[in-house]
mmCIF file of C-alpha atoms in Angstrom:
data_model
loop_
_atom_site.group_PDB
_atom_site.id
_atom_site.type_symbol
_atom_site.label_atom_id
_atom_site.label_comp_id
_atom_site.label_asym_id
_atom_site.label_seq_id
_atom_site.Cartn_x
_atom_site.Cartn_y
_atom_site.Cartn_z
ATOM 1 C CA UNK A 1 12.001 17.110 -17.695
ATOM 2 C CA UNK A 2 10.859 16.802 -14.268
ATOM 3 C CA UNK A 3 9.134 13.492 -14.568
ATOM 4 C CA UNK A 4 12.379 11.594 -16.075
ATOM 5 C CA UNK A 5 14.079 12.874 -12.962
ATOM 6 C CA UNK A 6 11.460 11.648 -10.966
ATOM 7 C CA UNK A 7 10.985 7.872 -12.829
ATOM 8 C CA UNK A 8 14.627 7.603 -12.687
ATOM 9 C CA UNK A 9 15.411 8.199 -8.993
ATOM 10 C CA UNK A 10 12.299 5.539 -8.490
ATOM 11 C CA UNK A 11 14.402 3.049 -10.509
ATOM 12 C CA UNK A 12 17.463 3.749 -8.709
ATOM 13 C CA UNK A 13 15.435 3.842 -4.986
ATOM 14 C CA UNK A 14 14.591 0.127 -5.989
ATOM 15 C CA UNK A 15 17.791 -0.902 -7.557
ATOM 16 C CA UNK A 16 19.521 0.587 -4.264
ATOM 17 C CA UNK A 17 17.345 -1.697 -2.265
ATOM 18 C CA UNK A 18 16.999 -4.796 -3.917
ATOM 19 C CA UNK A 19 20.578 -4.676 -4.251
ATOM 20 C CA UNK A 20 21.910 -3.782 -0.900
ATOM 21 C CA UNK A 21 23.367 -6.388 1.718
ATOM 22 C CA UNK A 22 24.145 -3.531 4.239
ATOM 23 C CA UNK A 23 20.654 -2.174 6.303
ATOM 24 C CA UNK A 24 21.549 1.396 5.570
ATOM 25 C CA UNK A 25 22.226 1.243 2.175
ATOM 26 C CA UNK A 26 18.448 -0.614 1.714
ATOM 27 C CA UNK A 27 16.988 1.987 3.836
ATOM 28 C CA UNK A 28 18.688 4.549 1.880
ATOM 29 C CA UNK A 29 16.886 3.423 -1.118
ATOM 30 C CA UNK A 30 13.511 3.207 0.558
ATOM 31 C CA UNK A 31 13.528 7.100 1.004
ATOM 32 C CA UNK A 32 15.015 7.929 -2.672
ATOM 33 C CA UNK A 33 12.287 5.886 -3.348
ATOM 34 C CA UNK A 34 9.358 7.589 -1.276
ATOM 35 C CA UNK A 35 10.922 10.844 -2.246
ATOM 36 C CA UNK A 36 10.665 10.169 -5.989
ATOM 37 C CA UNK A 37 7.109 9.286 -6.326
ATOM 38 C CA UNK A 38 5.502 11.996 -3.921
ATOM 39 C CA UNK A 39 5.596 14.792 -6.637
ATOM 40 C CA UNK A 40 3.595 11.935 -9.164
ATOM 41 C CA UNK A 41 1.235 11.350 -6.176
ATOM 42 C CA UNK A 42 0.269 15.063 -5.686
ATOM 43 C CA UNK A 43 1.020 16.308 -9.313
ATOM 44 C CA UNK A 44 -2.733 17.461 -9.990
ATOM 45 C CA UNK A 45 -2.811 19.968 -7.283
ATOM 46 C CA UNK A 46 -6.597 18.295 -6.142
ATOM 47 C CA UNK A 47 -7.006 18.896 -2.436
ATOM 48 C CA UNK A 48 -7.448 14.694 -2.653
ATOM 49 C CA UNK A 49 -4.169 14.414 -4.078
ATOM 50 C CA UNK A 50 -2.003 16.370 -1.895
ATOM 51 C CA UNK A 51 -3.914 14.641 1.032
ATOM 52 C CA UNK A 52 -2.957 11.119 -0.645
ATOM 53 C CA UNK A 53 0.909 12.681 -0.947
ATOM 54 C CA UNK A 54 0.989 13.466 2.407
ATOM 55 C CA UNK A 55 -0.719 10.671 3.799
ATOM 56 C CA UNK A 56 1.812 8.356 1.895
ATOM 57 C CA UNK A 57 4.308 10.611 3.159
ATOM 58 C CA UNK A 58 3.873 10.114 6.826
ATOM 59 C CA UNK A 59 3.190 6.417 6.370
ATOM 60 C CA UNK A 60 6.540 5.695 4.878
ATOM 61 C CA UNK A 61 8.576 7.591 6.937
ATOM 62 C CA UNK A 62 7.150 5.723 10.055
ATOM 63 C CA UNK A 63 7.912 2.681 8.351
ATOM 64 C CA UNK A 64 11.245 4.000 7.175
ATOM 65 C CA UNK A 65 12.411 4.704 10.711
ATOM 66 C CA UNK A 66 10.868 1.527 12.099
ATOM 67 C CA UNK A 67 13.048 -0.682 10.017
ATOM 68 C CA UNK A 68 16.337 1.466 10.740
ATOM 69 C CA UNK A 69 15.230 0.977 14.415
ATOM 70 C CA UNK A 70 15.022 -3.134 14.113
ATOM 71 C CA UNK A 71 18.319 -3.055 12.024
ATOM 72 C CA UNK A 72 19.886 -1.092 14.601
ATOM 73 C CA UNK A 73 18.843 -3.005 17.428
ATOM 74 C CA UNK A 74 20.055 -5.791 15.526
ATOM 75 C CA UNK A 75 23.229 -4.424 14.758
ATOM 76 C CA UNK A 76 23.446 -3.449 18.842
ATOM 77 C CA UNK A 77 22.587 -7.032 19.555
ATOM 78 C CA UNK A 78 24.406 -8.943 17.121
ATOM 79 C CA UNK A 79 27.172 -6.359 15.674
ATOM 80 C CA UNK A 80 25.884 -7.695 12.061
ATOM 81 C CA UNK A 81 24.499 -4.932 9.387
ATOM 82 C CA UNK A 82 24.382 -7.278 7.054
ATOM 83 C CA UNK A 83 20.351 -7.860 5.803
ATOM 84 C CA UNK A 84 20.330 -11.757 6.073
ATOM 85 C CA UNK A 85 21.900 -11.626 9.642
ATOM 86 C CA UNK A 86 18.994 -10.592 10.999
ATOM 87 C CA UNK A 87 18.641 -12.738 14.117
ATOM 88 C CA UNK A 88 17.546 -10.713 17.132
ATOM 89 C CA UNK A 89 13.491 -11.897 17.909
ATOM 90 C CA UNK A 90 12.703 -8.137 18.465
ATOM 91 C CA UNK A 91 14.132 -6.657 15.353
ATOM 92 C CA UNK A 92 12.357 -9.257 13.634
ATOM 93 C CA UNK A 93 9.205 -8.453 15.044
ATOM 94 C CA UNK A 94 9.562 -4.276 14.392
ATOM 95 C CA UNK A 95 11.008 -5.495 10.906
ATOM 96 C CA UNK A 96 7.486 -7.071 10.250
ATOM 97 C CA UNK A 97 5.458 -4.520 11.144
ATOM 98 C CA UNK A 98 7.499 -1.521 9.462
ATOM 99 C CA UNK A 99 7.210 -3.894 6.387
ATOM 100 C CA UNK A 100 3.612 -4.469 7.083
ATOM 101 C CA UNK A 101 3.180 -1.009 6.941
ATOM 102 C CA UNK A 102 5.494 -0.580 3.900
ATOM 103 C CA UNK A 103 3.708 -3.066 1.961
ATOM 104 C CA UNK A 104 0.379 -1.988 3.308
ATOM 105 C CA UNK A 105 -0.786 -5.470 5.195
ATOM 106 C CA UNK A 106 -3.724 -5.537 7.049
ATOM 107 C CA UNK A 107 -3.301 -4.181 10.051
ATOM 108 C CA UNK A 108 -1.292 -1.865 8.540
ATOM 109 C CA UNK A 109 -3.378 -1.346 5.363
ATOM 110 C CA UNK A 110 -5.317 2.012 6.244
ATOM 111 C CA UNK A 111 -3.409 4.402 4.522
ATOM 112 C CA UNK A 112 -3.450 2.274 0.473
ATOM 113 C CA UNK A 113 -6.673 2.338 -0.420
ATOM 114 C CA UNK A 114 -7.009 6.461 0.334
ATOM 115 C CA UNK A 115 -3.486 6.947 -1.358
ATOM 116 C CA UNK A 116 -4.737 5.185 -4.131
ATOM 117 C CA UNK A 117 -8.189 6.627 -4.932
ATOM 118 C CA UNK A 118 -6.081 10.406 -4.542
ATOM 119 C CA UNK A 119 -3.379 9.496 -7.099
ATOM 120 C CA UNK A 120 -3.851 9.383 -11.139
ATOM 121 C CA UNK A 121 -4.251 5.805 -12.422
ATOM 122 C CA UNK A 122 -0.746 5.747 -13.961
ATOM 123 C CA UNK A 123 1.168 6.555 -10.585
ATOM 124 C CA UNK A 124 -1.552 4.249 -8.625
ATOM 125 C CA UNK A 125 -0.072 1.412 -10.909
ATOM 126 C CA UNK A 126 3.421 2.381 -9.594
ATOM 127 C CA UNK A 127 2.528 2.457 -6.040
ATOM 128 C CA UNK A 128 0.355 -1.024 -6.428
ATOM 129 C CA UNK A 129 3.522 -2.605 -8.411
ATOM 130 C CA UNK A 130 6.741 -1.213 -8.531
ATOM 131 C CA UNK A 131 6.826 0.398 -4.871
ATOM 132 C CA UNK A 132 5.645 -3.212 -3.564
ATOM 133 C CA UNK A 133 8.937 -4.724 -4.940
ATOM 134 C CA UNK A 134 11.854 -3.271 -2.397
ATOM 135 C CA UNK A 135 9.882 -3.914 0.661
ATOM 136 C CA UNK A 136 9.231 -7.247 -0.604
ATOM 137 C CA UNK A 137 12.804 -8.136 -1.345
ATOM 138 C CA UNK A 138 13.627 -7.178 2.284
ATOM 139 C CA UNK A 139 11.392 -9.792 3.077
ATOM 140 C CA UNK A 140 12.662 -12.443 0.729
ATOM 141 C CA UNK A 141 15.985 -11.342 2.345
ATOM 142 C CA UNK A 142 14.955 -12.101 5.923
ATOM 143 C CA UNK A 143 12.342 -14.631 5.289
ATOM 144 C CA UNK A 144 14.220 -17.576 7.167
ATOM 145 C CA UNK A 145 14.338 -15.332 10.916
ATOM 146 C CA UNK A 146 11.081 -14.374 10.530
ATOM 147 C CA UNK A 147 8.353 -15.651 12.940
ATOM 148 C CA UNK A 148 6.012 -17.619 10.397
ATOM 149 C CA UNK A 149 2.683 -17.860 12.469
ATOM 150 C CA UNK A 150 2.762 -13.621 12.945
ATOM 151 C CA UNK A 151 2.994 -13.831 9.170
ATOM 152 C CA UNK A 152 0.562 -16.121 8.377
ATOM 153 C CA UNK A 153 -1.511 -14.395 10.705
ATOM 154 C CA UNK A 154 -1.204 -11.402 9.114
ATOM 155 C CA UNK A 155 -1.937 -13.107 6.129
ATOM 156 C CA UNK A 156 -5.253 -14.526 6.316
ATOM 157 C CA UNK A 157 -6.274 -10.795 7.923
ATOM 158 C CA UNK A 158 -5.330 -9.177 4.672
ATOM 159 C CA UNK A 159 -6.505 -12.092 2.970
ATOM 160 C CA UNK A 160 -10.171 -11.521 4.250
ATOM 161 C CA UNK A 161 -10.280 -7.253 4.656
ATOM 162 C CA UNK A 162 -9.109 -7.066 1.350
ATOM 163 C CA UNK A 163 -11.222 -9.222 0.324
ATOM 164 C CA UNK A 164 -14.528 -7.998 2.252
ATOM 165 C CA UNK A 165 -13.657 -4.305 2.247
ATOM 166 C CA UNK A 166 -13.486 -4.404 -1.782
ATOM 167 C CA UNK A 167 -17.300 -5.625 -1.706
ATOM 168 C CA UNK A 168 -18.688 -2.255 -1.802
ATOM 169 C CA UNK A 169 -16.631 0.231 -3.752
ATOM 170 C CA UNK A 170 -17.527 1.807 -6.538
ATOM 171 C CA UNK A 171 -14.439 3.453 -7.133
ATOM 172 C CA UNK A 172 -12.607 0.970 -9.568
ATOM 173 C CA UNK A 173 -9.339 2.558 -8.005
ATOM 174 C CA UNK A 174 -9.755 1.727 -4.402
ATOM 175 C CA UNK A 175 -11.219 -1.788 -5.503
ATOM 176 C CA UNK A 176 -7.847 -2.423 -6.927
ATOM 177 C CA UNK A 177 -6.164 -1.549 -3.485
ATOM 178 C CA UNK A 178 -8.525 -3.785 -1.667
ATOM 179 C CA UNK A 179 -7.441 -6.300 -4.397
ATOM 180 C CA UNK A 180 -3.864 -5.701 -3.811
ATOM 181 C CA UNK A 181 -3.960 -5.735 -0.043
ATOM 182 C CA UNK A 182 -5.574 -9.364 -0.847
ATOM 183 C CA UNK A 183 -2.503 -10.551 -3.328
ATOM 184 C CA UNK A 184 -0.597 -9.311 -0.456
ATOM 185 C CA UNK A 185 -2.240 -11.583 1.575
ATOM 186 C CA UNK A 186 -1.186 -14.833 -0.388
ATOM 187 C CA UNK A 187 2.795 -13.501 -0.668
ATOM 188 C CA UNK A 188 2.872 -13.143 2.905
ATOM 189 C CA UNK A 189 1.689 -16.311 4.061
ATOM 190 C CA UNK A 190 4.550 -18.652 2.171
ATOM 191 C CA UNK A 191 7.089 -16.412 2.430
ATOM 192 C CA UNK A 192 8.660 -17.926 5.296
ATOM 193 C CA UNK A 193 8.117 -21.799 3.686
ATOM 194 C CA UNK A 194 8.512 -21.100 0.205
ATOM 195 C CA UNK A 195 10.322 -17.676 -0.640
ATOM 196 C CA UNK A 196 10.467 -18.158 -4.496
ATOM 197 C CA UNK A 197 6.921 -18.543 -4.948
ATOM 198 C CA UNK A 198 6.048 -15.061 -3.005
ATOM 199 C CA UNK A 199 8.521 -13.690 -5.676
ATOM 200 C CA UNK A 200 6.556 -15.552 -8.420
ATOM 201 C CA UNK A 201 2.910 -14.345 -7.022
ATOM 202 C CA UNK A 202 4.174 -10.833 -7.120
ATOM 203 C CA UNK A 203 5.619 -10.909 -10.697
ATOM 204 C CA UNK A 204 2.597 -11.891 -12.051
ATOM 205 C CA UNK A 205 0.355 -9.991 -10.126
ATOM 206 C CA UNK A 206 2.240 -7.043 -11.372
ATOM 207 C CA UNK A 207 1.833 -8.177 -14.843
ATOM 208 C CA UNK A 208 -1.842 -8.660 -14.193
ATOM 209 C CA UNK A 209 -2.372 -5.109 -12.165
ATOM 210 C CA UNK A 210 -0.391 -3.486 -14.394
ATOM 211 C CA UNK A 211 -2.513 -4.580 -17.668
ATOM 212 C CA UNK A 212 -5.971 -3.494 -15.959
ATOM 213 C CA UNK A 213 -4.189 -0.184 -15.120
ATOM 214 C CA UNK A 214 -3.351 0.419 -18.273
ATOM 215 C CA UNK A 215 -6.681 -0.596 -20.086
ATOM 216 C CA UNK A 216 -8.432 1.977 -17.498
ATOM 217 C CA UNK A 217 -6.043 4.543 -18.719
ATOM 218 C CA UNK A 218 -6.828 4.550 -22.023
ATOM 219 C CA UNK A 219 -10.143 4.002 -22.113
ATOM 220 C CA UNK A 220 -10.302 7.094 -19.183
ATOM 221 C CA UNK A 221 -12.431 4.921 -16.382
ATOM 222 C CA UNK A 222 -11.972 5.736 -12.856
ATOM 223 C CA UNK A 223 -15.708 4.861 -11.275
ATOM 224 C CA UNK A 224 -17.927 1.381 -12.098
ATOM 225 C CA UNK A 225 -20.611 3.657 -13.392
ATOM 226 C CA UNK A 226 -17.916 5.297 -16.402
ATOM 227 C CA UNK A 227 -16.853 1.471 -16.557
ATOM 228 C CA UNK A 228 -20.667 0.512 -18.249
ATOM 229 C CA UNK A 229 -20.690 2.837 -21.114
ATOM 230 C CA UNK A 230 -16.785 1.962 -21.963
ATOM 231 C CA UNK A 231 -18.151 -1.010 -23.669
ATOM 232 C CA UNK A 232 -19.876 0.662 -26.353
ATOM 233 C CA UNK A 233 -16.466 2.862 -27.064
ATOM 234 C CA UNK A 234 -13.710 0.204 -27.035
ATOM 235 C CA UNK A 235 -15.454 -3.232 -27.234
ATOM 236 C CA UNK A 236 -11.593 -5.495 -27.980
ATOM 237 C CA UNK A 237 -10.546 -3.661 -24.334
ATOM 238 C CA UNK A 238 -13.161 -4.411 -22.894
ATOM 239 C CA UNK A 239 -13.049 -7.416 -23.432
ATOM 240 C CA UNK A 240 -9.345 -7.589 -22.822
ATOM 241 C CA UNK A 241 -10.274 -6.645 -18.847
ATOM 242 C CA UNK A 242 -12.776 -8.894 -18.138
ATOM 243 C CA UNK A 243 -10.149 -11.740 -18.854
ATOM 244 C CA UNK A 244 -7.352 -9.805 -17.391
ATOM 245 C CA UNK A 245 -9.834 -9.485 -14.255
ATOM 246 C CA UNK A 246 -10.889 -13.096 -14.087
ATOM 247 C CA UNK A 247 -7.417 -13.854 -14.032
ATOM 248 C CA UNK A 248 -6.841 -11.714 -11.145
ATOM 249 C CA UNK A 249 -9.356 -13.329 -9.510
ATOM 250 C CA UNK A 250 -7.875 -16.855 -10.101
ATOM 251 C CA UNK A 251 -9.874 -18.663 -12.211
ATOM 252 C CA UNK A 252 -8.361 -21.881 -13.748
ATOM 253 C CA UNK A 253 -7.339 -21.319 -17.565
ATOM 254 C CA UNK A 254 -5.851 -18.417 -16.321
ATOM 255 C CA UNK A 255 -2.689 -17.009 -15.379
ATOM 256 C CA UNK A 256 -3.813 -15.967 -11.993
ATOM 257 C CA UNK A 257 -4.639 -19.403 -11.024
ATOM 258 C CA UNK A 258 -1.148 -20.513 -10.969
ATOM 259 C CA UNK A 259 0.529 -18.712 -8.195
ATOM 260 C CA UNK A 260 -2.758 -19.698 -5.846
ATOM 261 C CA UNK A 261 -2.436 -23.335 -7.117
ATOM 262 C CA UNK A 262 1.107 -23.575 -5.930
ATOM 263 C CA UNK A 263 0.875 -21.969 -3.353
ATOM 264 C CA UNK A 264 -2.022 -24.015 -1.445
ATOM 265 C CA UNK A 265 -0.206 -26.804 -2.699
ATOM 266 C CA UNK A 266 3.171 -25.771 -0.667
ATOM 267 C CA UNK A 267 1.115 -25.319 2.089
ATOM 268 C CA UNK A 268 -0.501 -28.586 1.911
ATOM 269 C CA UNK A 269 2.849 -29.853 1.897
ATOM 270 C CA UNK A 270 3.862 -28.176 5.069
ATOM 271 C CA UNK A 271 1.096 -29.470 6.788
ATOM 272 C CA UNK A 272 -1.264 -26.069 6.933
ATOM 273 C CA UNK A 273 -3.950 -27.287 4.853
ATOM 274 C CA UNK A 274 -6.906 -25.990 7.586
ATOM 275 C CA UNK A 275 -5.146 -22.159 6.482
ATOM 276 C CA UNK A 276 -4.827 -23.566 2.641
ATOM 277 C CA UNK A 277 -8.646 -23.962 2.854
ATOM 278 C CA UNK A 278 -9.288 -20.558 4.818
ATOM 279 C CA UNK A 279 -6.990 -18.747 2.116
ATOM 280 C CA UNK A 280 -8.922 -20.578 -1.020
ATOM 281 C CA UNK A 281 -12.526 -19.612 0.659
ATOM 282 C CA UNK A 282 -11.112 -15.880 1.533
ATOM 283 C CA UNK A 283 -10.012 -15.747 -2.390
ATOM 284 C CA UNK A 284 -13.889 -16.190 -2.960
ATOM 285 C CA UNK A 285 -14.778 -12.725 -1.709
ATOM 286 C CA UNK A 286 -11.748 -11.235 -4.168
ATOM 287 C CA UNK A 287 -13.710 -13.087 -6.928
ATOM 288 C CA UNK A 288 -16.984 -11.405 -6.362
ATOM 289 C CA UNK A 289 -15.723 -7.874 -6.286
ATOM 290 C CA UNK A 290 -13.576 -8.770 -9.690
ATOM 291 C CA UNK A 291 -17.153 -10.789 -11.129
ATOM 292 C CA UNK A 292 -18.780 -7.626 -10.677
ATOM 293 C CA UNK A 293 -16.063 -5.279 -12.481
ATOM 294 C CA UNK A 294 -15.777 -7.786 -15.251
ATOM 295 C CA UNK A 295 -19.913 -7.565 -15.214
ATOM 296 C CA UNK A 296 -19.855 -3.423 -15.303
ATOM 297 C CA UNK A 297 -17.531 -3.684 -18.236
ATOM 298 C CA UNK A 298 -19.091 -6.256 -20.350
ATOM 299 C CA UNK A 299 -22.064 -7.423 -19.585
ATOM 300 C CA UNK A 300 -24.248 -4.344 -18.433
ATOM 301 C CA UNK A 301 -25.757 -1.865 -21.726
ATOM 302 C CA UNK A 302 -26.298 1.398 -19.368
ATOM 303 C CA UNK A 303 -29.777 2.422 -19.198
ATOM 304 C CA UNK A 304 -30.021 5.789 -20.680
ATOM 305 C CA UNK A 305 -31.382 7.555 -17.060
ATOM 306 C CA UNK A 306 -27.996 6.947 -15.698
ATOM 307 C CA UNK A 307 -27.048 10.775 -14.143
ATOM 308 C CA UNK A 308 -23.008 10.500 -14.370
ATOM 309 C CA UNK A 309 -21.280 12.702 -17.064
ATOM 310 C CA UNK A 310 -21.112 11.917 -21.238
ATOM 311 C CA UNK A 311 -18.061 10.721 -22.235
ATOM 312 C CA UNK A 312 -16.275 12.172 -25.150
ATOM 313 C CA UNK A 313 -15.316 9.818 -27.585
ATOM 314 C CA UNK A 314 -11.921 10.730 -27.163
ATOM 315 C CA UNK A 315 -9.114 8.313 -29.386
ATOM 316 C CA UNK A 316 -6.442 8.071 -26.256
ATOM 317 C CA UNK A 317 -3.813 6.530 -27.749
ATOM 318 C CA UNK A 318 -3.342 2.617 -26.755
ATOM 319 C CA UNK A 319 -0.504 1.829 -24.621
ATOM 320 C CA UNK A 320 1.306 -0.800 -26.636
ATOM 321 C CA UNK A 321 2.085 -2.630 -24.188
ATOM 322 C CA UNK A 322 -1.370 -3.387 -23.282
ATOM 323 C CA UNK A 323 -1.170 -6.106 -25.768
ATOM 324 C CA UNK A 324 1.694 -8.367 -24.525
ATOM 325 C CA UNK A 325 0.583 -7.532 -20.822
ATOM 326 C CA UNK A 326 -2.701 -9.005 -21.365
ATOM 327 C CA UNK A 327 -1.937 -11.782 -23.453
ATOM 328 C CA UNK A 328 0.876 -13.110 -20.409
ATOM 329 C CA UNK A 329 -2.017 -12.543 -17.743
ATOM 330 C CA UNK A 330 -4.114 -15.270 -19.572
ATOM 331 C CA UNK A 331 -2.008 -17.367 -21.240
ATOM 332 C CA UNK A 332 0.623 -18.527 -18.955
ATOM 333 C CA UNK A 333 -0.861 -21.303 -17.069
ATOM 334 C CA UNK A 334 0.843 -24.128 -19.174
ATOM 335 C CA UNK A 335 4.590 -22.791 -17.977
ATOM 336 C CA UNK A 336 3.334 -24.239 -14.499
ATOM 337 C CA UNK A 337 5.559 -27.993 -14.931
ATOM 338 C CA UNK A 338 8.865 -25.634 -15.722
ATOM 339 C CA UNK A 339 7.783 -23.781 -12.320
ATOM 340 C CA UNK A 340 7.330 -27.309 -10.596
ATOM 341 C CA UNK A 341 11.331 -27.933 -11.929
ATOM 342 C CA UNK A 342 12.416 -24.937 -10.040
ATOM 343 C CA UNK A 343 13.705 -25.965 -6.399
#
């Protein structure tokens, strides 16, 4: 079956990566990678998906050949292929940007949002996730060459587009790009002071991403105005995404305040707490957008003149693993002191 082929050679793409020390063996897996998820990008045939496909497409190979470039001028420099020998100042600085534009940082962010919105919800929760995690490595890898103040730059941009440019969507799809570029945000900015905790941000923004994904799959919602009658149909998952939401946002009992607390508490330490501040104010916007999904799914009883189509009452099956996914995005604040322990 073509989309075991397809799921597999994304698993091995990111296993090639992640595991690589050499730069062409990483950038091998980048393009197994891009490769393996273009026919799930474009597999409705919509004139919107084949546009995302290609889009996403062009993107990646730009970045693809950017980062070969930096490791090569690198290697020319230096005569070191190996990933965490990455010293040359101007291979780190086209290494940023073709990871920028990899991970889709702001000002590199144009092409996520579009890809997104074209895609079906199952392959926009790869792209948000899984396709986030070898770029991401690459920069765990390199973190220590890196210059920190382009990052944290970068940083506080995505921080605040994501967060303004999310204000008003209606399509729940792009809102979780904007959201994502956001996340991005806070995994870029300690990076370069505190590796682990980028790694730690993105494993449970995954977990939180890929819960709401999978609620909005089953219960078939793709727009904010589909999102108000889904409470009448499915009232437990709806409920189940408004707390998997706030979490996203950050709110305290939740999970998603504990990579956000630690983080702005790292950066405290390193003596950045004027960008702490900017970072915790720029979450606010992120907090609005995710107030009002969690208010279209909950709180709102649709007035009956709404013109947008009847739903069937259609019994998708539930993902199982809705279930554990959701109950880890709220519940796992209290593992915080064993996080502390970790150097």
């Amino acid at each position: 079956q073509a989309k075991l082929v397809f799921v597999t050679s994304l698993i091995l793409g990111t296993t090639i990566t992640v595991s690589s020390n050499h730069w062409v063996m990483a950038w091998a897996g980048l393009e197994i990678n891009t490769l393996a998820i273009l026919p799930l990008i474009s597999k409705s045939h919509h004139p919107r998906a084949i546009e995302a496909a290609t889009k996403y497409f062009l993107v990646q190979a730009t970045a693809s050949t950017l980062l070969l470039f930096s490791s090569m001028t690198n290697a020319w420099q230096t005569g070191q292929w190996d990933i965490t020998q990455m010293t040359h100042p101007t291979s780190c600085l086209i290494l940023t940007s073709a990871i920028s534009m990899k991970l889709g940082l702001v000002p590199f962010h144009f092409w996520f949002p579009e890809v997104l919105q074209g895609s079906p919800l199952t392959t926009s929760l790869i792209l948000s996730t899984l396709m986030k995690f070898p770029p991401l490595t690459l920069l765990y890898m390199t973190a220590p060459s890196l210059n920190s103040t382009l990052l944290t730059t970068l940083a506080i941009l995505s921080a605040s587009l994501g967060g303004w440019m999310g204000l008003n969507q209606t399509q729940v799809r792009k809102i979780l790009a904007f959201s994502s570029i956001a996340h991005l945000g806070w995994m870029a900015i300690i990076i370069t002071y505190h590796p682990k905790l980028t790694l730690l941000n993105f494993y449970l923004y995954s977990m939180m991403t890929a819960a709401v994904f999978l609620t909005l799959n089953s219960i078939k919602v793709v727009k904010l105005s589909t999102l108000m009658t889904a409470w009448t149909k499915a009232p437990a998952l709806s409920t189940m995404l408004l707390l998997t939401l706030l979490s996203l946002a950050g709110l305290p009992p939740l999970t998603g305040f504990l990579p956000k607390w630690l983080i702005i508490q790292e950066l405290t330490k390193q003596d950045m707490a004027p960008t702490a501040a900017i970072m915790a104010l720029l979450s606010l916007l992120g907090l609005f957008f995710y107030l009002r999904l969690a208010y279209c799914t909950m709180i709102t009883l649709p007035p009956h003149t709404m013109n947008h189509m009847k739903q069937w009452h259609t019994h998708k099956p539930i993902n199982p693993l809705i279930a554990p996914l959701v109950t880890l995005s709220i519940l796992l604040l209290p593992i915080a002191p064993i996080i502390c322990t970790i150097p």
